[in-house]
Amino acid sequence: MTLFCVRLIAAGFLLLVAAAAAGAQSTTTLVDLVGTVREESSKKALPDVALTIVNQETKVSWMTSSDENGRFVMPGLPVGQYRMTTSLTGYWPRTVENVTLTLGERVEVELVLIPSIITDHVDVVSEAEAVLSERSPGSDVITQDRIDALPINGRDVLDFAALTPGVSFDETPLQGPARTSGLSMSGQRGRSNNIQVDGLDNNDETVGSVRALFSQDSVREFQVISGSPSAEFGAASGGIVNVVTRSGTDVVSGSLFGFFRDDALNSKAYFEKFTPAGDAIDMSKAPYNQWQYGATVGGPVKRINSFYFLSFERADVRPSNLVTIDDQTTVFNPFTGQQLGTPAQVIRNAGFPVETGSVPYETVLNQFLGKLDRHSDNQSFGARLNTATELYENIEPFGGQIARSRGAVLESTDIMGAGYHTAVLSPRTLNELRGQVAFRDQIARSLDPSCGLCTDENAGGPTLEVTGYANVGRQRFTPTYRDNTRYQVTDSLSHYRGNHQWRAGIDVSYIDGRRQSLPLHFGGRYIFQEFNLPTAGGPVRISSIQAVALGLPVAYVQGYGFSGAASDFGQLGSFVQDTWRAGSSLTLSLGLRYQTQFWPASTLAPAGYPGSYQFQSDRNDLAPRVAVTWRPGNSRTTTVQGGYGVYYDNTLTSVFGITKYINGGSDGVRTLVLRGQPSFGAWARPGHHLSEAEALQITNGSFPSVAITIDPDLTTPYAHHTTIGVERQLPGQFQVSAHFIHVRGFGQLGTIDYNPLVQSLGVDRRPADVDGRAGTSASVLQYTSFGETWYRGLRLSVSKRLPSGQVIVNYTLSKAEDNSSDFQTAFLPENNGRGRNPDDPDGLPLDFRPDDERGPSLQDERHRLVATGVFAVPGGIQLATIVAIGSGHPYNIVAGSDLNRDGDGGSSSPDRPRTDPNDPATSIGRNAGRLPSFATVDFRVARPFRVMRKLSVQPMLEVFNLFNRTNFTGVQNVFGTGVYPSNPSPTFGQFTQAAAPRQVQLALKVDF
């Protein structure tokens, strides 16, 4: 075991001792029930009242009694519905039916007992009369009835989170197999969330994504916190999704289900009726087939108070992506006028397969979950095992101007085992211990047919990037292997004393990374852009697709060497918190969280840095939290909430391996970059490929290599969250709420070139060139903690309970800005400055101005309305719908050329068009484009039929995008080098991708 792991365990032990001494934590998966018992007439507190609460699903019971102040506590109850009864000599018993305990809510019961000498009494009261619930500010809960009833396209359980205010789908373009959580919460990055399952992290810390989940039929409910989480939540500067899985009940029950789609039931897609230019066409409908089927079963085991639950689901999908690479327009030779074919033909003639139209791919997903629970006296035990295998041929999405050969397939296996032990140490003290072992093995490999299975990092390629026309060839980050195991242990305590609930807890994780690789550009990469070619008769304008036909790339990039190895990581978190009932109408929550990460030793010495430094992690990440809940005048209908806190993210572990091995040295990845005429010769080689020996020959024995490094002054990403709001219950079972949320983020990783070309130094000169000789150094791409975010949001919610259903309407008005979209190197700033500052080598580059990059975030969705409804209508028919309407998201408009000549070009050049081509100060702002608004209506109609007393059959019809609205998701964003906005390239602004058209799904569910 490495030294840092020993330090991690020792530090965790010390923090655990300190936390236990300070107080305790309530759990994130269970609910504490508190209350008061008084006499009806005198209102005096009644001590020694025996209270029994029974879970209505499992029939498990818990017992306690009131203290001298009439107060009682039942800590650590599972979510669900309960029946509560009292017993005290001389008083009639009281019963409260349907006490609902929901994640994230503080539930208080007020009981009034009547002396038994009074014969006119009521011994059963409703939940509304006795129970008062308060939830955390900025949080929402998706309950099991909504999970079961609503039509979620694809049955991905995390998609339910997007039904809540302040949450939308992440719009970050992926670069390689680096998917995110898929959610943007409060306008923050999709990598900045923490997805928890049964109180344990379910994240892939490598890239900030989610480990495999399970069937939505396995979920009991989950909490979505997109503003001001309490101190027990950490490792997220965005938001929290807190999932609790289902358990068995006291009777055997389950279901069998199947969902089916076919292209015969679908409408035609937009690009089957129109070209990107808007011309009418009549293509055949894309092939499509989808089966999702599975089963659940749960019930008691022979021993009393023990339960099991099992679920399985398989998804087998054969969809298509529409590739719109131009196969109609004729390309002409700029010198002779000879026809060269269509853009697609030109690329095929160069040796790169291009399929246009509807191009199929495959997705196969298998998910299993098994769970055991046992409740015994004041203890509960449980264990969960879930597994998933996935084959996903769209992990690197293709479609639009991206050919299938440029895409990638993910093959992964996840196996996760978890266990818990909850002990009620006293009537007011709860301890909970949880742990997990989570194994993940995956490979992302290219779909390029030239490399077969594409598991060999030196096979296939190259990548071909034709600005404004196409991206084809081997995905330049593949094959990427990732094999690791996560070990996590959490322990927490909760103790009630008077009007205080003290909480404390510790969370220790160790990630055993057995393999991680990133063969950057090992297949090669050619970049073709529009440029002026000098000739005797004057400059001739060459388009990027003409350049392909003529063999004139602007650059060739080729990687060689060693692509990665294993690394181990540690994480440690601890917190203390006091929830104080300061008065009958006022509750204060004060908390403090600490977290840090542990890295293996790694010394970095990038070109241009004076000396070397260690990869580091913060040790000062203390995060205070405070929340206030006030019920004016002890109101039972109005609640005012407020919260503030500092929330630290985790630094992605992938950046450690990337910076360690993409270093340009003999032990890592060496990258050749040829620009201009030297790249013409590489293109003329067989297979368009140069071996390292050939590269050394044409570069006189050595070449400078691109390196990726990390900020010497690295800070953990964090954000300040402020929330204030009010909730009110209105007559007629209406509930309304309004919340304002402000988030200010700092320390987000973005990439800057610390060694760009600087024309003022001389032709092709870089600041780190050896002895001032051009061509002796290359780009140094540094992950730097300069990223900031700005978010302001007003969230309005209205819900109405109906006799036969419920309607919830959420509206969010928000503005999200940032100055860096992601850590990936594709998101370089337009102006990288003039190299490392010799007077401040740990700081930002000379003349780099982060404010120049401030603009709308890719997550900026000014207006978002989501309405859900569940209804029962005559005839036993059940209806459900989801209506989602939102503003279009921004996209970045680029020139498609290296206008500022800093060497950071490529098809993803960050340079933006200018209103005056000769004046860099006239560049337009970042993310200045915006897609059209979107709107969808999804609908379900179902009719259950009772076959036997315990057996029912329910056919279902689901329609997604009911009104067949075209929602564009991709656009040709290369404006060109002309004057903005009057002189765009011919294809600029053409839509290249659209969301699915109307799709019909048939389903059958059997419940027993």
XYZ file of N, CA and C in Angstrom, residues 722-907:
558
model
N -26.440 30.693 -2.662
C -27.347 31.451 -1.802
C -28.772 31.204 -2.282
N -29.647 30.854 -1.350
C -31.034 30.535 -1.681
C -31.965 31.245 -0.725
N -33.045 31.805 -1.239
C -34.094 32.361 -0.403
C -35.419 32.103 -1.108
N -36.433 31.725 -0.321
C -37.699 31.418 -0.957
C -38.830 31.292 0.037
N -40.010 31.091 -0.510
C -41.206 30.957 0.306
C -42.084 29.875 -0.305
N -42.704 29.089 0.566
C -43.661 28.076 0.148
C -44.973 28.324 0.874
N -46.078 28.095 0.154
C -47.379 28.340 0.765
C -48.386 27.312 0.279
N -49.149 26.805 1.258
C -50.251 25.910 0.940
C -51.530 26.737 0.873
N -52.271 26.554 -0.224
C -53.485 27.313 -0.455
C -54.696 26.391 -0.382
N -55.863 26.950 -0.159
C -57.078 26.121 -0.166
C -57.222 25.387 -1.486
N -57.896 24.263 -1.426
C -58.085 23.469 -2.627
C -56.914 22.576 -2.942
N -56.053 22.309 -1.946
C -54.871 21.458 -2.099
C -53.916 21.989 -3.176
N -53.795 23.298 -3.220
C -52.765 23.946 -4.019
C -51.537 24.171 -3.140
N -50.386 24.038 -3.730
C -49.145 24.427 -3.063
C -48.308 25.215 -4.056
N -47.843 26.394 -3.637
C -47.036 27.246 -4.503
C -45.725 27.557 -3.796
N -44.699 27.815 -4.588
C -43.404 28.185 -4.010
C -42.667 29.077 -4.983
N -41.804 29.909 -4.440
C -40.933 30.774 -5.237
C -39.582 30.829 -4.545
N -38.524 30.567 -5.292
C -37.175 30.584 -4.744
C -36.250 31.359 -5.684
N -35.392 32.158 -5.106
C -34.317 32.806 -5.858
C -33.006 32.143 -5.455
N -32.217 31.761 -6.451
C -30.953 31.069 -6.197
C -29.836 31.778 -6.951
N -28.761 32.062 -6.225
C -27.582 32.700 -6.804
C -26.387 31.784 -6.565
N -25.648 31.496 -7.632
C -24.468 30.633 -7.530
C -23.293 31.352 -8.180
N -22.196 31.395 -7.472
C -20.970 32.023 -7.976
C -19.850 31.009 -7.846
N -19.334 30.538 -8.991
C -18.337 29.489 -8.994
C -16.941 29.993 -9.277
N -15.950 29.320 -8.677
C -14.547 29.680 -8.841
C -13.716 28.396 -8.997
N -12.507 28.579 -9.534
C -11.542 27.476 -9.577
C -11.889 26.364 -10.543
N -12.798 26.614 -11.485
C -13.137 25.580 -12.457
C -11.978 25.402 -13.439
N -11.667 24.154 -13.753
C -10.545 23.892 -14.649
C -10.884 24.269 -16.081
N -10.010 25.048 -16.686
C -10.065 25.346 -18.104
C -8.662 25.210 -18.667
N -8.550 25.060 -19.971
C -7.245 24.856 -20.603
C -6.746 26.141 -21.242
N -5.470 26.467 -21.001
C -4.801 27.618 -21.615
C -3.486 27.127 -22.227
N -3.169 27.638 -23.393
C -1.869 27.346 -23.993
C -0.849 28.323 -23.403
N 0.064 27.802 -22.572
C 1.086 28.632 -21.941
C 2.316 28.813 -22.829
N 2.260 28.260 -24.036
C 3.396 28.452 -24.951
C 2.882 28.581 -26.385
N 2.044 29.592 -26.645
C 1.505 29.758 -27.989
C 2.514 30.443 -28.904
N 2.206 30.461 -30.167
C 2.973 31.295 -31.081
C 2.698 32.757 -30.755
N 3.751 33.544 -30.655
C 3.628 34.972 -30.357
C 4.341 35.719 -31.468
N 3.579 36.323 -32.359
C 4.150 36.931 -33.563
C 5.104 38.079 -33.250
N 4.891 38.745 -32.126
C 5.782 39.858 -31.789
C 7.189 39.390 -31.460
N 7.359 38.093 -31.153
C 8.691 37.548 -30.875
C 9.445 37.199 -32.153
N 8.713 37.088 -33.267
C 9.323 36.684 -34.526
C 8.465 35.629 -35.195
N 8.814 35.278 -36.431
C 8.031 34.318 -37.199
C 8.077 32.950 -36.525
N 6.877 32.386 -36.258
C 6.735 31.049 -35.666
C 7.498 30.899 -34.351
N 7.607 31.966 -33.599
C 8.313 31.933 -32.323
C 7.350 31.699 -31.163
N 7.845 30.941 -30.187
C 7.122 30.685 -28.947
C 7.977 31.166 -27.774
N 7.347 31.534 -26.662
C 8.130 32.053 -25.522
C 9.163 31.072 -24.989
N 8.878 29.762 -25.049
C 9.805 28.785 -24.473
C 10.787 28.224 -25.492
N 10.894 28.812 -26.666
C 11.851 28.321 -27.656
C 13.263 28.349 -27.093
N 14.033 27.307 -27.411
C 15.412 27.192 -26.936
C 16.295 28.201 -27.653
N 16.923 29.047 -26.874
C 17.820 30.073 -27.418
C 17.115 30.958 -28.448
N 15.812 31.085 -28.336
C 15.076 31.947 -29.248
C 14.947 31.412 -30.646
N 15.196 30.101 -30.851
C 15.134 29.513 -32.174
C 13.738 28.954 -32.435
N 13.086 29.439 -33.487
C 11.736 28.990 -33.830
C 11.717 27.482 -34.066
N 10.651 26.835 -33.637
C 10.481 25.409 -33.857
C 11.134 24.524 -32.828
N 11.673 25.103 -31.748
C 12.341 24.287 -30.722
C 11.454 24.031 -29.502
N 10.230 24.514 -29.512
C 9.284 24.191 -28.440
C 7.892 24.098 -29.042
N 6.971 23.528 -28.287
C 5.600 23.324 -28.767
C 4.621 23.812 -27.706
N 3.356 23.700 -28.016
C 2.327 24.159 -27.087
C 2.423 23.438 -25.745
N 2.193 24.182 -24.689
C 2.051 23.627 -23.338
C 0.619 23.925 -22.899
N -0.221 22.923 -22.970
C -1.630 23.084 -22.626
C -1.790 22.814 -21.132
N -2.173 23.822 -20.391
C -2.218 23.705 -18.929
C -3.657 23.772 -18.439
N -4.043 22.753 -17.657
C -5.302 22.814 -16.928
C -5.135 23.850 -15.807
N -5.872 24.926 -15.906
C -5.662 26.066 -15.018
C -6.961 26.430 -14.311
N -6.851 26.802 -13.032
C -8.025 27.071 -12.195
C -8.545 28.493 -12.381
N -8.733 28.882 -13.659
C -9.194 30.246 -13.895
C -10.697 30.330 -14.129
N -11.354 29.180 -14.291
C -12.757 29.179 -14.670
C -13.665 29.720 -13.583
N -14.632 30.547 -13.997
C -15.621 31.094 -13.071
C -17.011 30.943 -13.680
N -18.024 30.895 -12.814
C -19.408 30.799 -13.259
C -20.253 31.836 -12.534
N -21.322 32.243 -13.213
C -22.286 33.197 -12.642
C -23.680 32.665 -12.970
N -24.500 32.509 -11.947
C -25.864 32.006 -12.179
C -26.839 32.736 -11.271
N -27.953 33.149 -11.859
C -29.066 33.729 -11.106
C -30.338 33.085 -11.627
N -31.162 32.607 -10.705
C -32.373 31.929 -11.140
C -33.549 32.189 -10.221
N -34.712 32.411 -10.815
C -35.976 32.500 -10.092
C -36.795 31.270 -10.455
N -37.191 30.526 -9.432
C -37.892 29.266 -9.657
C -39.287 29.339 -9.044
N -40.279 29.078 -9.863
C -41.666 29.107 -9.426
C -42.267 27.723 -9.618
N -43.044 27.297 -8.641
C -43.641 25.970 -8.699
C -45.069 26.030 -8.188
N -45.959 25.350 -8.885
C -47.364 25.227 -8.477
C -47.747 23.762 -8.599
N -48.315 23.210 -7.538
C -48.816 21.840 -7.595
C -50.255 21.814 -7.099
N -51.021 20.922 -7.666
C -52.423 20.801 -7.319
C -52.774 19.319 -7.240
N -53.230 18.913 -6.066
C -53.714 17.546 -5.902
C -55.167 17.483 -6.329
N -55.456 16.497 -7.148
C -56.805 16.278 -7.635
C -57.370 15.008 -7.011
N -58.690 14.866 -6.993
C -59.258 13.616 -6.475
C -58.728 12.379 -7.191
N -58.311 12.570 -8.444
C -57.852 11.426 -9.217
C -56.465 11.641 -9.820
N -55.631 12.498 -9.189
C -54.311 12.694 -9.744
C -53.613 13.911 -9.182
N -52.634 14.381 -9.910
C -51.835 15.518 -9.471
C -51.241 16.229 -10.679
N -51.148 17.558 -10.586
C -50.503 18.375 -11.607
C -49.419 19.203 -10.936
N -48.216 19.227 -11.527
C -47.105 20.033 -11.025
C -46.550 20.842 -12.189
N -46.430 22.145 -11.986
C -45.873 23.030 -13.007
C -44.683 23.761 -12.407
N -43.523 23.635 -13.046
C -42.299 24.309 -12.604
C -41.810 25.240 -13.708
N -41.469 26.451 -13.317
C -40.922 27.417 -14.268
C -39.649 28.015 -13.685
N -38.613 28.106 -14.518
C -37.338 28.685 -14.102
C -36.958 29.809 -15.054
N -36.728 30.974 -14.497
C -36.179 32.115 -15.229
C -34.749 32.295 -14.740
N -33.768 32.182 -15.627
C -32.385 32.161 -15.151
C -31.446 32.748 -16.189
N -30.248 33.035 -15.716
C -29.152 33.468 -16.577
C -27.879 32.800 -16.078
N -27.197 32.091 -16.963
C -25.968 31.382 -16.613
C -24.837 31.869 -17.506
N -23.726 32.258 -16.894
C -22.550 32.704 -17.623
C -21.325 31.972 -17.092
N -20.291 31.909 -17.920
C -19.002 31.385 -17.479
C -17.929 31.906 -18.414
N -16.699 31.617 -18.089
C -15.600 31.995 -18.984
C -14.810 30.787 -19.471
N -15.338 29.599 -19.197
C -14.715 28.363 -19.669
C -15.776 27.267 -19.609
N -15.916 26.507 -20.698
C -16.992 25.526 -20.773
C -16.639 24.204 -20.113
N -15.369 23.813 -20.158
C -14.996 22.495 -19.660
C -13.480 22.436 -19.549
N -12.990 21.362 -18.941
C -11.548 21.202 -18.798
C -10.900 20.711 -20.079
N -11.682 20.187 -21.013
C -11.124 19.571 -22.209
C -10.369 20.603 -23.061
N -9.326 20.120 -23.721
C -8.460 21.010 -24.494
C -9.146 21.576 -25.729
N -10.306 21.064 -26.095
C -11.053 21.628 -27.218
C -11.611 22.997 -26.897
N -11.597 23.392 -25.623
C -12.216 24.649 -25.210
C -11.160 25.683 -24.809
N -10.127 25.821 -25.628
C -9.127 26.853 -25.394
C -9.751 28.244 -25.521
N -9.257 29.229 -24.785
C -9.711 30.609 -25.007
C -9.201 31.118 -26.352
N -9.843 32.174 -26.845
C -9.417 32.751 -28.122
C -8.022 33.350 -28.011
N -7.788 34.129 -26.969
C -6.487 34.756 -26.758
C -5.829 34.108 -25.550
N -4.777 33.320 -25.793
C -4.096 32.605 -24.723
C -3.007 33.427 -24.038
N -2.845 34.669 -24.445
C -1.802 35.487 -23.847
C -0.466 35.286 -24.530
N 0.613 35.680 -23.815
C 1.970 35.662 -24.401
C 2.925 34.779 -23.606
N 2.393 33.702 -23.044
C 3.274 32.775 -22.354
C 3.360 33.030 -20.869
N 4.071 32.158 -20.196
C 4.175 32.198 -18.743
C 4.879 33.472 -18.282
N 4.340 34.055 -17.241
C 4.887 35.294 -16.688
C 6.116 34.958 -15.836
N 7.305 35.404 -16.221
C 8.501 35.055 -15.428
C 8.457 35.605 -14.014
N 7.708 36.682 -13.800
C 7.592 37.240 -12.455
C 6.526 36.533 -11.625
N 5.678 35.736 -12.262
C 4.629 34.990 -11.562
C 4.383 33.689 -12.316
N 5.347 32.756 -12.266
C 5.221 31.538 -13.081
C 4.043 30.660 -12.692
N 3.536 30.818 -11.454
C 2.379 30.036 -11.038
C 1.061 30.688 -11.426
N 1.117 31.910 -11.964
C -0.094 32.651 -12.274
C -0.527 32.508 -13.715
N -1.425 33.391 -14.135
C -1.945 33.363 -15.487
C -0.916 33.901 -16.471
N -1.037 33.559 -17.764
C -0.058 34.034 -18.750
C -0.096 35.559 -18.898
N 0.974 36.082 -19.420
C 1.036 37.505 -19.736
C -0.083 37.862 -20.706
N -0.775 38.960 -20.419
C -1.829 39.504 -21.288
C -3.020 38.565 -21.467
N -3.138 37.535 -20.631
C -4.352 36.717 -20.677
C -5.403 37.364 -19.776
N -6.581 37.612 -20.343
C -7.647 38.294 -19.618
C -8.877 37.378 -19.568
N -9.120 36.727 -18.436
C -10.273 35.811 -18.347
C -11.597 36.479 -18.662
N -11.733 37.779 -18.329
C -13.008 38.455 -18.570
C -13.342 38.544 -20.054
N -12.318 38.465 -20.928
C -12.590 38.484 -22.362
C -13.378 37.247 -22.805
N -13.303 36.191 -22.013
C -13.981 34.937 -22.348
C -15.351 34.825 -21.680
N -15.707 35.781 -20.861
C -17.000 35.687 -20.180
C -18.133 35.829 -21.196
N -19.058 34.923 -21.100
C -20.204 34.946 -22.004
C -21.248 33.970 -21.535
N -22.320 33.822 -22.297
C -23.355 32.849 -21.903
C -22.758 31.458 -21.780
N -23.149 30.769 -20.752
C -22.749 29.375 -20.596
C -23.496 28.516 -21.609
N -22.900 27.396 -21.998
C -23.620 26.444 -22.834
C -24.871 25.939 -22.135
N -24.927 26.095 -20.800
C -26.087 25.658 -20.015
C -27.110 26.783 -19.831
N -26.903 27.913 -20.482
C -27.774 29.075 -20.274
C -29.123 28.846 -20.962
N -30.114 28.569 -20.168
C -31.476 28.360 -20.663
C -32.362 29.379 -19.954
N -32.617 30.501 -20.621
C -33.258 31.633 -19.951
C -34.629 31.267 -19.396
N -35.392 30.525 -20.156
C -36.732 30.144 -19.722
C -36.866 28.622 -19.835
N -37.394 28.015 -18.799
C -37.662 26.577 -18.852
C -38.932 26.292 -18.069
N -39.894 25.677 -18.726
C -41.152 25.299 -18.091
C -41.345 23.802 -18.258
N -41.616 23.134 -17.154
C -41.890 21.697 -17.178
C -43.172 21.453 -16.393
N -44.123 20.833 -17.044
C -45.392 20.498 -16.390
C -45.605 18.996 -16.476
N -45.987 18.395 -15.366
C -46.309 16.967 -15.343
C -47.713 16.803 -14.790
N -48.396 15.827 -15.305
C -49.740 15.545 -14.824
C -50.003 14.055 -14.816
N -50.663 13.589 -13.787
C -51.087 12.196 -13.674
C -52.572 12.214 -13.333
N -53.399 11.528 -14.142
C -54.844 11.596 -13.977
C -55.447 10.213 -14.115
N -56.524 9.984 -13.390
C -57.378 8.819 -13.586
C -58.711 9.324 -14.114
N -59.166 8.759 -15.221
C -60.409 9.201 -15.846
C -61.394 8.044 -15.851
N -62.660 8.327 -16.093
C -63.659 7.247 -16.097
C -63.271 6.107 -17.028
N -63.689 4.926 -16.632
C -63.352 3.741 -17.394
C -62.073 3.077 -16.937
N -61.513 3.557 -15.799
C -60.286 2.973 -15.283
C -59.049 3.338 -16.063
N -59.138 4.334 -16.934
C -58.009 4.738 -17.770
C -57.124 5.702 -16.999
N -55.817 5.513 -17.105
C -54.835 6.367 -16.446
C -54.061 7.151 -17.506
N -54.009 8.457 -17.326
C -53.305 9.337 -18.254
C -52.139 10.002 -17.534
N -51.043 10.220 -18.242
C -49.885 10.934 -17.687
C -49.205 11.689 -18.815
N -48.659 12.837 -18.481
C -48.008 13.646 -19.507
C -46.849 14.434 -18.923
N -45.880 14.730 -19.772
C -44.770 15.630 -19.460
C -44.699 16.663 -20.575
N -44.798 17.921 -20.212
C -44.669 19.015 -21.165
C -43.402 19.788 -20.808
N -42.488 19.927 -21.747
C -41.239 20.655 -21.513
C -41.060 21.698 -22.606
N -40.887 22.957 -22.203
C -40.696 24.074 -23.133
C -39.513 24.885 -22.625
N -38.597 25.233 -23.508
C -37.430 25.971 -23.046
C -36.805 26.823 -24.130
N -36.041 27.801 -23.691
C -35.269 28.634 -24.616
C -34.156 27.808 -25.240
N -33.709 28.249 -26.406
C -32.591 27.583 -27.047
C -31.287 27.840 -26.323
N -30.389 26.871 -26.367
C -29.088 27.007 -25.725
C -28.104 27.738 -26.645
N -27.102 28.387 -26.061
C -26.087 29.057 -26.880
C -25.162 28.058 -27.580
N -24.509 28.544 -28.615
C -23.406 27.800 -29.224
C -22.353 28.812 -29.644
N -21.124 28.337 -29.780
C -20.006 29.229 -30.077
C -19.853 29.393 -31.587
N -19.830 30.618 -32.056
C -19.588 30.915 -33.466
C -18.091 31.109 -33.656
N -17.493 30.348 -34.556
C -16.048 30.404 -34.751
C -15.725 30.769 -36.198
N -14.499 31.242 -36.377
C -14.054 31.640 -37.719
C -13.594 30.436 -38.532
N -13.229 29.353 -37.841
C -12.728 28.186 -38.566
C -11.307 28.340 -39.044
N -10.587 29.319 -38.490
C -9.219 29.562 -38.914
C -8.458 30.206 -37.753
N -7.150 30.073 -37.787
C -6.299 30.633 -36.727
C -6.018 32.101 -37.049
N -7.018 32.941 -36.788
C -6.902 34.344 -37.162
C -5.779 35.062 -36.423
N -5.599 34.731 -35.149
C -4.578 35.452 -34.376
C -3.204 34.791 -34.471
N -3.118 33.719 -35.264
C -1.841 33.045 -35.563
C -1.064 32.672 -34.301
N -1.806 32.132 -33.307
C -1.129 31.676 -32.087
C -0.848 30.181 -32.123
N -1.157 29.535 -33.240
C -0.860 28.119 -33.392
C -1.926 27.201 -32.864
N -2.958 27.748 -32.244
C -4.029 26.920 -31.693
C -5.186 26.926 -32.675
N -5.065 26.083 -33.687
C -6.056 26.035 -34.741
C -6.832 24.752 -34.719
N -6.921 24.099 -35.861
C -7.698 22.884 -35.962
C -9.162 23.185 -36.232
N -9.922 22.128 -36.434
C -11.342 22.303 -36.706
C -12.064 22.900 -35.521
